[in-house]
mmCIF file of C-alpha atoms and ligand atoms in Angstrom:
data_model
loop_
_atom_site.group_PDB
_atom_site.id
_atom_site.type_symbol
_atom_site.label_atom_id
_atom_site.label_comp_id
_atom_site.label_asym_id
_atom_site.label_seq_id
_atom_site.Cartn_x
_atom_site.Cartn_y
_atom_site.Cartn_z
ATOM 1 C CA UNK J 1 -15.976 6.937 -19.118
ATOM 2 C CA UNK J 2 -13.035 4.142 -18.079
ATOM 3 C CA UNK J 3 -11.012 5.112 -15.545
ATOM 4 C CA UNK J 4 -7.051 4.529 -16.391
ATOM 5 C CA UNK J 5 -4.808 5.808 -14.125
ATOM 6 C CA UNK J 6 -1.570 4.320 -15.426
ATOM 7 C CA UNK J 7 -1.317 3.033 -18.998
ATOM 8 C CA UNK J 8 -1.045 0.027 -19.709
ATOM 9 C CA UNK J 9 2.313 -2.018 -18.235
ATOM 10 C CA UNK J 10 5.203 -2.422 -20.195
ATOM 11 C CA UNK J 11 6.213 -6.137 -20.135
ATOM 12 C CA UNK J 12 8.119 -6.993 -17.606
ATOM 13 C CA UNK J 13 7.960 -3.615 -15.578
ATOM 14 C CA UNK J 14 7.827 -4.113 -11.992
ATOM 15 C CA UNK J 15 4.096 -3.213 -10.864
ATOM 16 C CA UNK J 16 4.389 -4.382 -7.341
ATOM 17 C CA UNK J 17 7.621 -4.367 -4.822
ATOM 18 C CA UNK J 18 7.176 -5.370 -1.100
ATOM 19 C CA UNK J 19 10.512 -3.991 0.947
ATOM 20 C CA UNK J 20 10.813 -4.528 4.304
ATOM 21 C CA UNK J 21 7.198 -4.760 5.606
ATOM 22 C CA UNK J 22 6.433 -4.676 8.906
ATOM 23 C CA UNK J 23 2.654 -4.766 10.369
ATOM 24 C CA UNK J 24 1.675 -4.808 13.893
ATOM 25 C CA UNK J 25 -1.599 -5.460 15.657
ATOM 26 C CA UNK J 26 -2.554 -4.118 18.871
ATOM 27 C CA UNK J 27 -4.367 -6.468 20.761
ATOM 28 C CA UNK J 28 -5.567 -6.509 24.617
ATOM 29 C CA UNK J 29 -2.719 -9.294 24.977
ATOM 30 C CA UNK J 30 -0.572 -7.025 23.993
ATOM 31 C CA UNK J 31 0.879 -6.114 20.453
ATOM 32 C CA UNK J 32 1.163 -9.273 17.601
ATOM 33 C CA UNK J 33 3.833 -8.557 15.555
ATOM 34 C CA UNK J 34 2.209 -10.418 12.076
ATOM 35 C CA UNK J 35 5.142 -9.053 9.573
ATOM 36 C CA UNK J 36 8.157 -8.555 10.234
ATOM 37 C CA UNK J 37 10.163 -7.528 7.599
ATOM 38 C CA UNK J 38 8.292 -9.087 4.337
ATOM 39 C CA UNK J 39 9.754 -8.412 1.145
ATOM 40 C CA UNK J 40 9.001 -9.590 -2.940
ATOM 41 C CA UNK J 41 8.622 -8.197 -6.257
ATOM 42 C CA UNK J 42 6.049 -8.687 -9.294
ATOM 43 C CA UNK J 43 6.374 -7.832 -12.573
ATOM 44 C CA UNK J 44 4.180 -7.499 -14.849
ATOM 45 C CA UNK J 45 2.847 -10.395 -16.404
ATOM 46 C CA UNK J 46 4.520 -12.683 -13.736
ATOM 47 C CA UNK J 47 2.388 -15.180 -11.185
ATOM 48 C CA UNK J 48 3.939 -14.796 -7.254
ATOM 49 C CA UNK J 49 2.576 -17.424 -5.523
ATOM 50 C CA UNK J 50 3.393 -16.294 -1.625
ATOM 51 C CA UNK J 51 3.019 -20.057 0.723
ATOM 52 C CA UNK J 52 3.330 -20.741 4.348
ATOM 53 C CA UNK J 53 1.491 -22.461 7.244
ATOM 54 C CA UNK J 54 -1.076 -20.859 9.001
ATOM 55 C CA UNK J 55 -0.675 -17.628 10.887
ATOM 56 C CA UNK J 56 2.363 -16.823 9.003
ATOM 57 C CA UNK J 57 0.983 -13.378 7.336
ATOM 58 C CA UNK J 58 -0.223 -14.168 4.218
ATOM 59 C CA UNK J 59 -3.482 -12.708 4.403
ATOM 60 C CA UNK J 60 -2.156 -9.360 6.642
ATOM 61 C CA UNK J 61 0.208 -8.851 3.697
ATOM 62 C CA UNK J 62 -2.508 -9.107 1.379
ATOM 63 C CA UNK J 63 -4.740 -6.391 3.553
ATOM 64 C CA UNK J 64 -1.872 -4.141 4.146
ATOM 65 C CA UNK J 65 -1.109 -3.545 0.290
ATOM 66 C CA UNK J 66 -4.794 -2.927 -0.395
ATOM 67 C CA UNK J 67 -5.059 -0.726 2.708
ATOM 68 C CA UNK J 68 -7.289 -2.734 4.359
ATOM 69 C CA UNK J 69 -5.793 -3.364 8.000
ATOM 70 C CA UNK J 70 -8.473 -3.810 10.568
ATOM 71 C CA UNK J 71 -8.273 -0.389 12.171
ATOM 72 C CA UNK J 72 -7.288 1.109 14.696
ATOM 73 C CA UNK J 73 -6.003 -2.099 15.582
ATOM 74 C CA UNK J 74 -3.376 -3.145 13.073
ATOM 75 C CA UNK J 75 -0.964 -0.613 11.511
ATOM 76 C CA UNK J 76 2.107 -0.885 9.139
ATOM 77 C CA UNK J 77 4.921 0.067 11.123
ATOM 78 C CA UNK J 78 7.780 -0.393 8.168
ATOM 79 C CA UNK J 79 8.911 -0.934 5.029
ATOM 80 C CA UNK J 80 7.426 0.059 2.041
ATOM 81 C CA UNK J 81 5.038 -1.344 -0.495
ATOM 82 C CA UNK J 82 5.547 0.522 -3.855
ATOM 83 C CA UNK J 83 2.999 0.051 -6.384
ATOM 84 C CA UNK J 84 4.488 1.162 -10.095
ATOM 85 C CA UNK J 85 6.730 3.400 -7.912
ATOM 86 C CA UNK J 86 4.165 5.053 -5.321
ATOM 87 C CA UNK J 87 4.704 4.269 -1.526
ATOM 88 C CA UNK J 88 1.471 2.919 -1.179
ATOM 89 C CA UNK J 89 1.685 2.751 2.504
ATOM 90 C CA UNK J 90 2.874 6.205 2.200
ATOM 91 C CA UNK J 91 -0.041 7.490 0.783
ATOM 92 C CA UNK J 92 -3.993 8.147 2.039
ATOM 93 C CA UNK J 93 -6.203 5.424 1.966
ATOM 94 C CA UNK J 94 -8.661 7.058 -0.491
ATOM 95 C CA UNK J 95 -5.568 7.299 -3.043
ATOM 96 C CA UNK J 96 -5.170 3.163 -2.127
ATOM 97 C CA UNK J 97 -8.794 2.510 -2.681
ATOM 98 C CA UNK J 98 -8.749 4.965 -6.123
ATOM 99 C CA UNK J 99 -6.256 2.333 -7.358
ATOM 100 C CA UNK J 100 -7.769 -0.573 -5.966
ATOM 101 C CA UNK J 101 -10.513 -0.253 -7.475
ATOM 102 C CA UNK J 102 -8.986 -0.117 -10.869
ATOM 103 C CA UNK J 103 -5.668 -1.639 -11.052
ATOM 104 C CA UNK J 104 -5.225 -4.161 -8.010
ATOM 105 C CA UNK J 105 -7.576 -6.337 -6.858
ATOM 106 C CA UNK J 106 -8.446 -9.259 -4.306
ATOM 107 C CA UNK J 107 -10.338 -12.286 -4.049
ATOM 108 C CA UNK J 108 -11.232 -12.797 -0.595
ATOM 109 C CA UNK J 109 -11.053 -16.466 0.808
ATOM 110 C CA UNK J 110 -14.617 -16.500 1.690
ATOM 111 C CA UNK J 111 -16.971 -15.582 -1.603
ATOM 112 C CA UNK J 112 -20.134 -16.257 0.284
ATOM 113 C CA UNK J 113 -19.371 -13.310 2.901
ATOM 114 C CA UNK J 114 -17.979 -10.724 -0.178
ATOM 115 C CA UNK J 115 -21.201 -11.392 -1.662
ATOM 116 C CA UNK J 116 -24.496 -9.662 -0.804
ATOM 117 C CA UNK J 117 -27.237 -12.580 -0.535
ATOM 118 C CA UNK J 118 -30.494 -10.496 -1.417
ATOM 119 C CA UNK J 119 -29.218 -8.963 -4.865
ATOM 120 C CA UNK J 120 -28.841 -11.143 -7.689
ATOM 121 C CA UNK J 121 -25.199 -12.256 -8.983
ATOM 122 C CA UNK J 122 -25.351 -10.311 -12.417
ATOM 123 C CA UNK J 123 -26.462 -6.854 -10.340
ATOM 124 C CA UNK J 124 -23.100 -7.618 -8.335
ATOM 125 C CA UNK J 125 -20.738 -8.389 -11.161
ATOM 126 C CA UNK J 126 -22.349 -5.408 -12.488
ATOM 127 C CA UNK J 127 -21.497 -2.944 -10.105
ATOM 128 C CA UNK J 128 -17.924 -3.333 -9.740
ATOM 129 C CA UNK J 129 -18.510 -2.138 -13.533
ATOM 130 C CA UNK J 130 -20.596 0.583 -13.087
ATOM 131 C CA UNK J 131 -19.181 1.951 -9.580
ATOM 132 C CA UNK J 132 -15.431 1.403 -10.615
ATOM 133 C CA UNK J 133 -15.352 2.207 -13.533
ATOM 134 C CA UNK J 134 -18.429 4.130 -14.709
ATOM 135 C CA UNK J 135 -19.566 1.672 -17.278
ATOM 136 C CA UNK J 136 -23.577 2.491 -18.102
ATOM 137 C CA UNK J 137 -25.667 -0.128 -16.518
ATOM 138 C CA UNK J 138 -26.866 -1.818 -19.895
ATOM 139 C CA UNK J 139 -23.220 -2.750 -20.839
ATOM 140 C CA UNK J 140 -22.178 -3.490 -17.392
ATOM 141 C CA UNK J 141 -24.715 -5.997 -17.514
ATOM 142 C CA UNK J 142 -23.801 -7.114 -20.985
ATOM 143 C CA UNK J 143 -20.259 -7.509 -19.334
ATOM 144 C CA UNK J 144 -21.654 -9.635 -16.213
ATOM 145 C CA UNK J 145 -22.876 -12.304 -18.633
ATOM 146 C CA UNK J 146 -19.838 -12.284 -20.659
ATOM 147 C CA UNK J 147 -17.722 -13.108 -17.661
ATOM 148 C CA UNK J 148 -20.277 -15.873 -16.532
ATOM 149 C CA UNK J 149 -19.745 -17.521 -20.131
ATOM 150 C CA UNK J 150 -15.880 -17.061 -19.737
ATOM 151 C CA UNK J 151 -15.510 -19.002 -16.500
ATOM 152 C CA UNK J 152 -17.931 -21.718 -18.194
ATOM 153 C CA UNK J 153 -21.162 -21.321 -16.075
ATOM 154 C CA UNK J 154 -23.967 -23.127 -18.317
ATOM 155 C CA UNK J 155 -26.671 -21.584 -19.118
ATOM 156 C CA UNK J 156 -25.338 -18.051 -18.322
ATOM 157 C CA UNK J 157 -28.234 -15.530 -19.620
ATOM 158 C CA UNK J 158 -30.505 -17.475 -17.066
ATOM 159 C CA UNK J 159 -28.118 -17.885 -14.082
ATOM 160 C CA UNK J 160 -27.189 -14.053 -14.277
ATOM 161 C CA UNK J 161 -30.665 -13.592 -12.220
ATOM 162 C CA UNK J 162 -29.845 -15.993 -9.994
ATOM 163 C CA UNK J 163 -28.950 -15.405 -5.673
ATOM 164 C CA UNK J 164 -25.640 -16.573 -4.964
ATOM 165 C CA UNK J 165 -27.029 -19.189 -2.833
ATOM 166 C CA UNK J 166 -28.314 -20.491 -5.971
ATOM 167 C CA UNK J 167 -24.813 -21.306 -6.660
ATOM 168 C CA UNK J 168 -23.098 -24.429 -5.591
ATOM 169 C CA UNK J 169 -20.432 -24.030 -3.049
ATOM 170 C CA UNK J 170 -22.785 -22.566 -0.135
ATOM 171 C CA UNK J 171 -22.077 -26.312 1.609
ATOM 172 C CA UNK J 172 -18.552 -26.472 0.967
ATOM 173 C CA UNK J 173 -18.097 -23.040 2.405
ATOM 174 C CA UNK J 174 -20.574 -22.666 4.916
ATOM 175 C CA UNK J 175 -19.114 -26.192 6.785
HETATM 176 N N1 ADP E 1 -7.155 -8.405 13.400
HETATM 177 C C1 ADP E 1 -6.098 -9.001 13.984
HETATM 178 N N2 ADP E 1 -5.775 -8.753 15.273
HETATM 179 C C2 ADP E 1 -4.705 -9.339 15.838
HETATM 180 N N3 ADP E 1 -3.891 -10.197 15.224
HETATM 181 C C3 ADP E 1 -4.159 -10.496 13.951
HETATM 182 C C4 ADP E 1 -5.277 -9.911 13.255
HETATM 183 N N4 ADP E 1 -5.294 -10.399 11.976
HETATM 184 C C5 ADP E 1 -4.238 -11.235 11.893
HETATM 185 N N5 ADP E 1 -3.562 -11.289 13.062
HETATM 186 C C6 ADP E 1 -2.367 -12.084 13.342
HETATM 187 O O1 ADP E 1 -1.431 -11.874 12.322
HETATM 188 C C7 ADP E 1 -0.731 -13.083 12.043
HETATM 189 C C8 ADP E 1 -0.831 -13.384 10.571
HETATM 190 O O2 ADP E 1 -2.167 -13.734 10.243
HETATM 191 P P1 ADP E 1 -2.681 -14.022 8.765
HETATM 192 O O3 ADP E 1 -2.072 -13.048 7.838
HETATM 193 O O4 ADP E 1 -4.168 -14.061 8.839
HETATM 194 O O5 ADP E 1 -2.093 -15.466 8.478
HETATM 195 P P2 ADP E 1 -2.303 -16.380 7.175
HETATM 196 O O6 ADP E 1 -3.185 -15.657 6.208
HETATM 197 O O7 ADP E 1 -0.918 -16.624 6.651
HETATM 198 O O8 ADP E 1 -2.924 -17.647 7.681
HETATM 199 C C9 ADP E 1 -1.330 -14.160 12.941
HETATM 200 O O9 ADP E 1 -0.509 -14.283 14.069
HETATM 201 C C10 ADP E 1 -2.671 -13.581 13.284
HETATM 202 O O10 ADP E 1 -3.098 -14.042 14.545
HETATM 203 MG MG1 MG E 2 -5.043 -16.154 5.387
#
């Protein structure tokens, strides 16, 4: 059975709101301060594009709404981060990774190290599927090639059983 935890949004209601955060590392140099009082909004349907140079937080604001802070080390030491009205960083991580795994999501900078090289690509679109959201394996499957064809990959039925280092990309990424 799907797992929905919230129905769907209502256009325009505000999924995500950032207030005040604050994230610190503690480090053998001492503790890094990375946020320091980050705040935005998104609504549904809306595209927030957060920018800045390097170092600035963008990707410790990223792991601190999805709850994952390398840890012990970093912590979120203020504000809030209210998803559809829960205090995310309020709550347990289990309850964070419950809804990550069905209603917020990431896509990490680095594919090649999110994916795992000795199963094929199709098994791995496949079990965010099955895992998340108990789809039986046949359809999950059947759902792994219909994203393939959506994002334009030729030849999808046969590339499904591909490794991702079959892929192109591995150069780009690996240099
Ligand atoms: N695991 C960590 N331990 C200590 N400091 C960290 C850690 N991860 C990130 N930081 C620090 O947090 C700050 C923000 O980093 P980050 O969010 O990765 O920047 P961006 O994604 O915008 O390039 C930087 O000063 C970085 O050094
Ligand atoms: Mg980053």
């Amino acid at each position: 059975m799907t797992k929905t935890l919230h129905p769907v949004a209502r256009p325009d209601e505000l999924l995500l709101s950032v207030d005040g955060l604050k994230v610190e590392f503690s480090t053998s140099a001492g503790v890094v301060r990375a946020l320091d009082g980050v705040s935005f909004d998104v609504r549904a349907g809306e595209t927030v594009a957060i920018l800045g140079e390097s170092g600035s937080g963008k990707s410790v604001t990223a792991q601190a709404i999805m709850a994952l802070l390398p840890k012990p080390a970093g912590s979120i030491v203020g504000g809030e981060i209210r998803y559809r009205g829960l205090d995310l960083a309020a709550q347990p991580t289990s309850k964070v990774r419950e809804l990550c795994a069905t209603e917020i999501a990431m896509i990490f900078q680095d594919p090649l190290s999110s994916l795992n090289p000795v199963f094929r690509v199709g098994w791995q679109l496949a079990e965010v599927f099955r895992r998340r959201r108990g789809v039986p394996k046949q359809q999950a499957w059947a759902k792994s090639l219909e994203l393939l064809k959506r994002v334009g990959i030729p030849d999808a039925e046969t590339r499904i059983r591909d490794y991702p280092h079959q892929f192109s990309g591995v150069s780009a990424s690996a240099s």
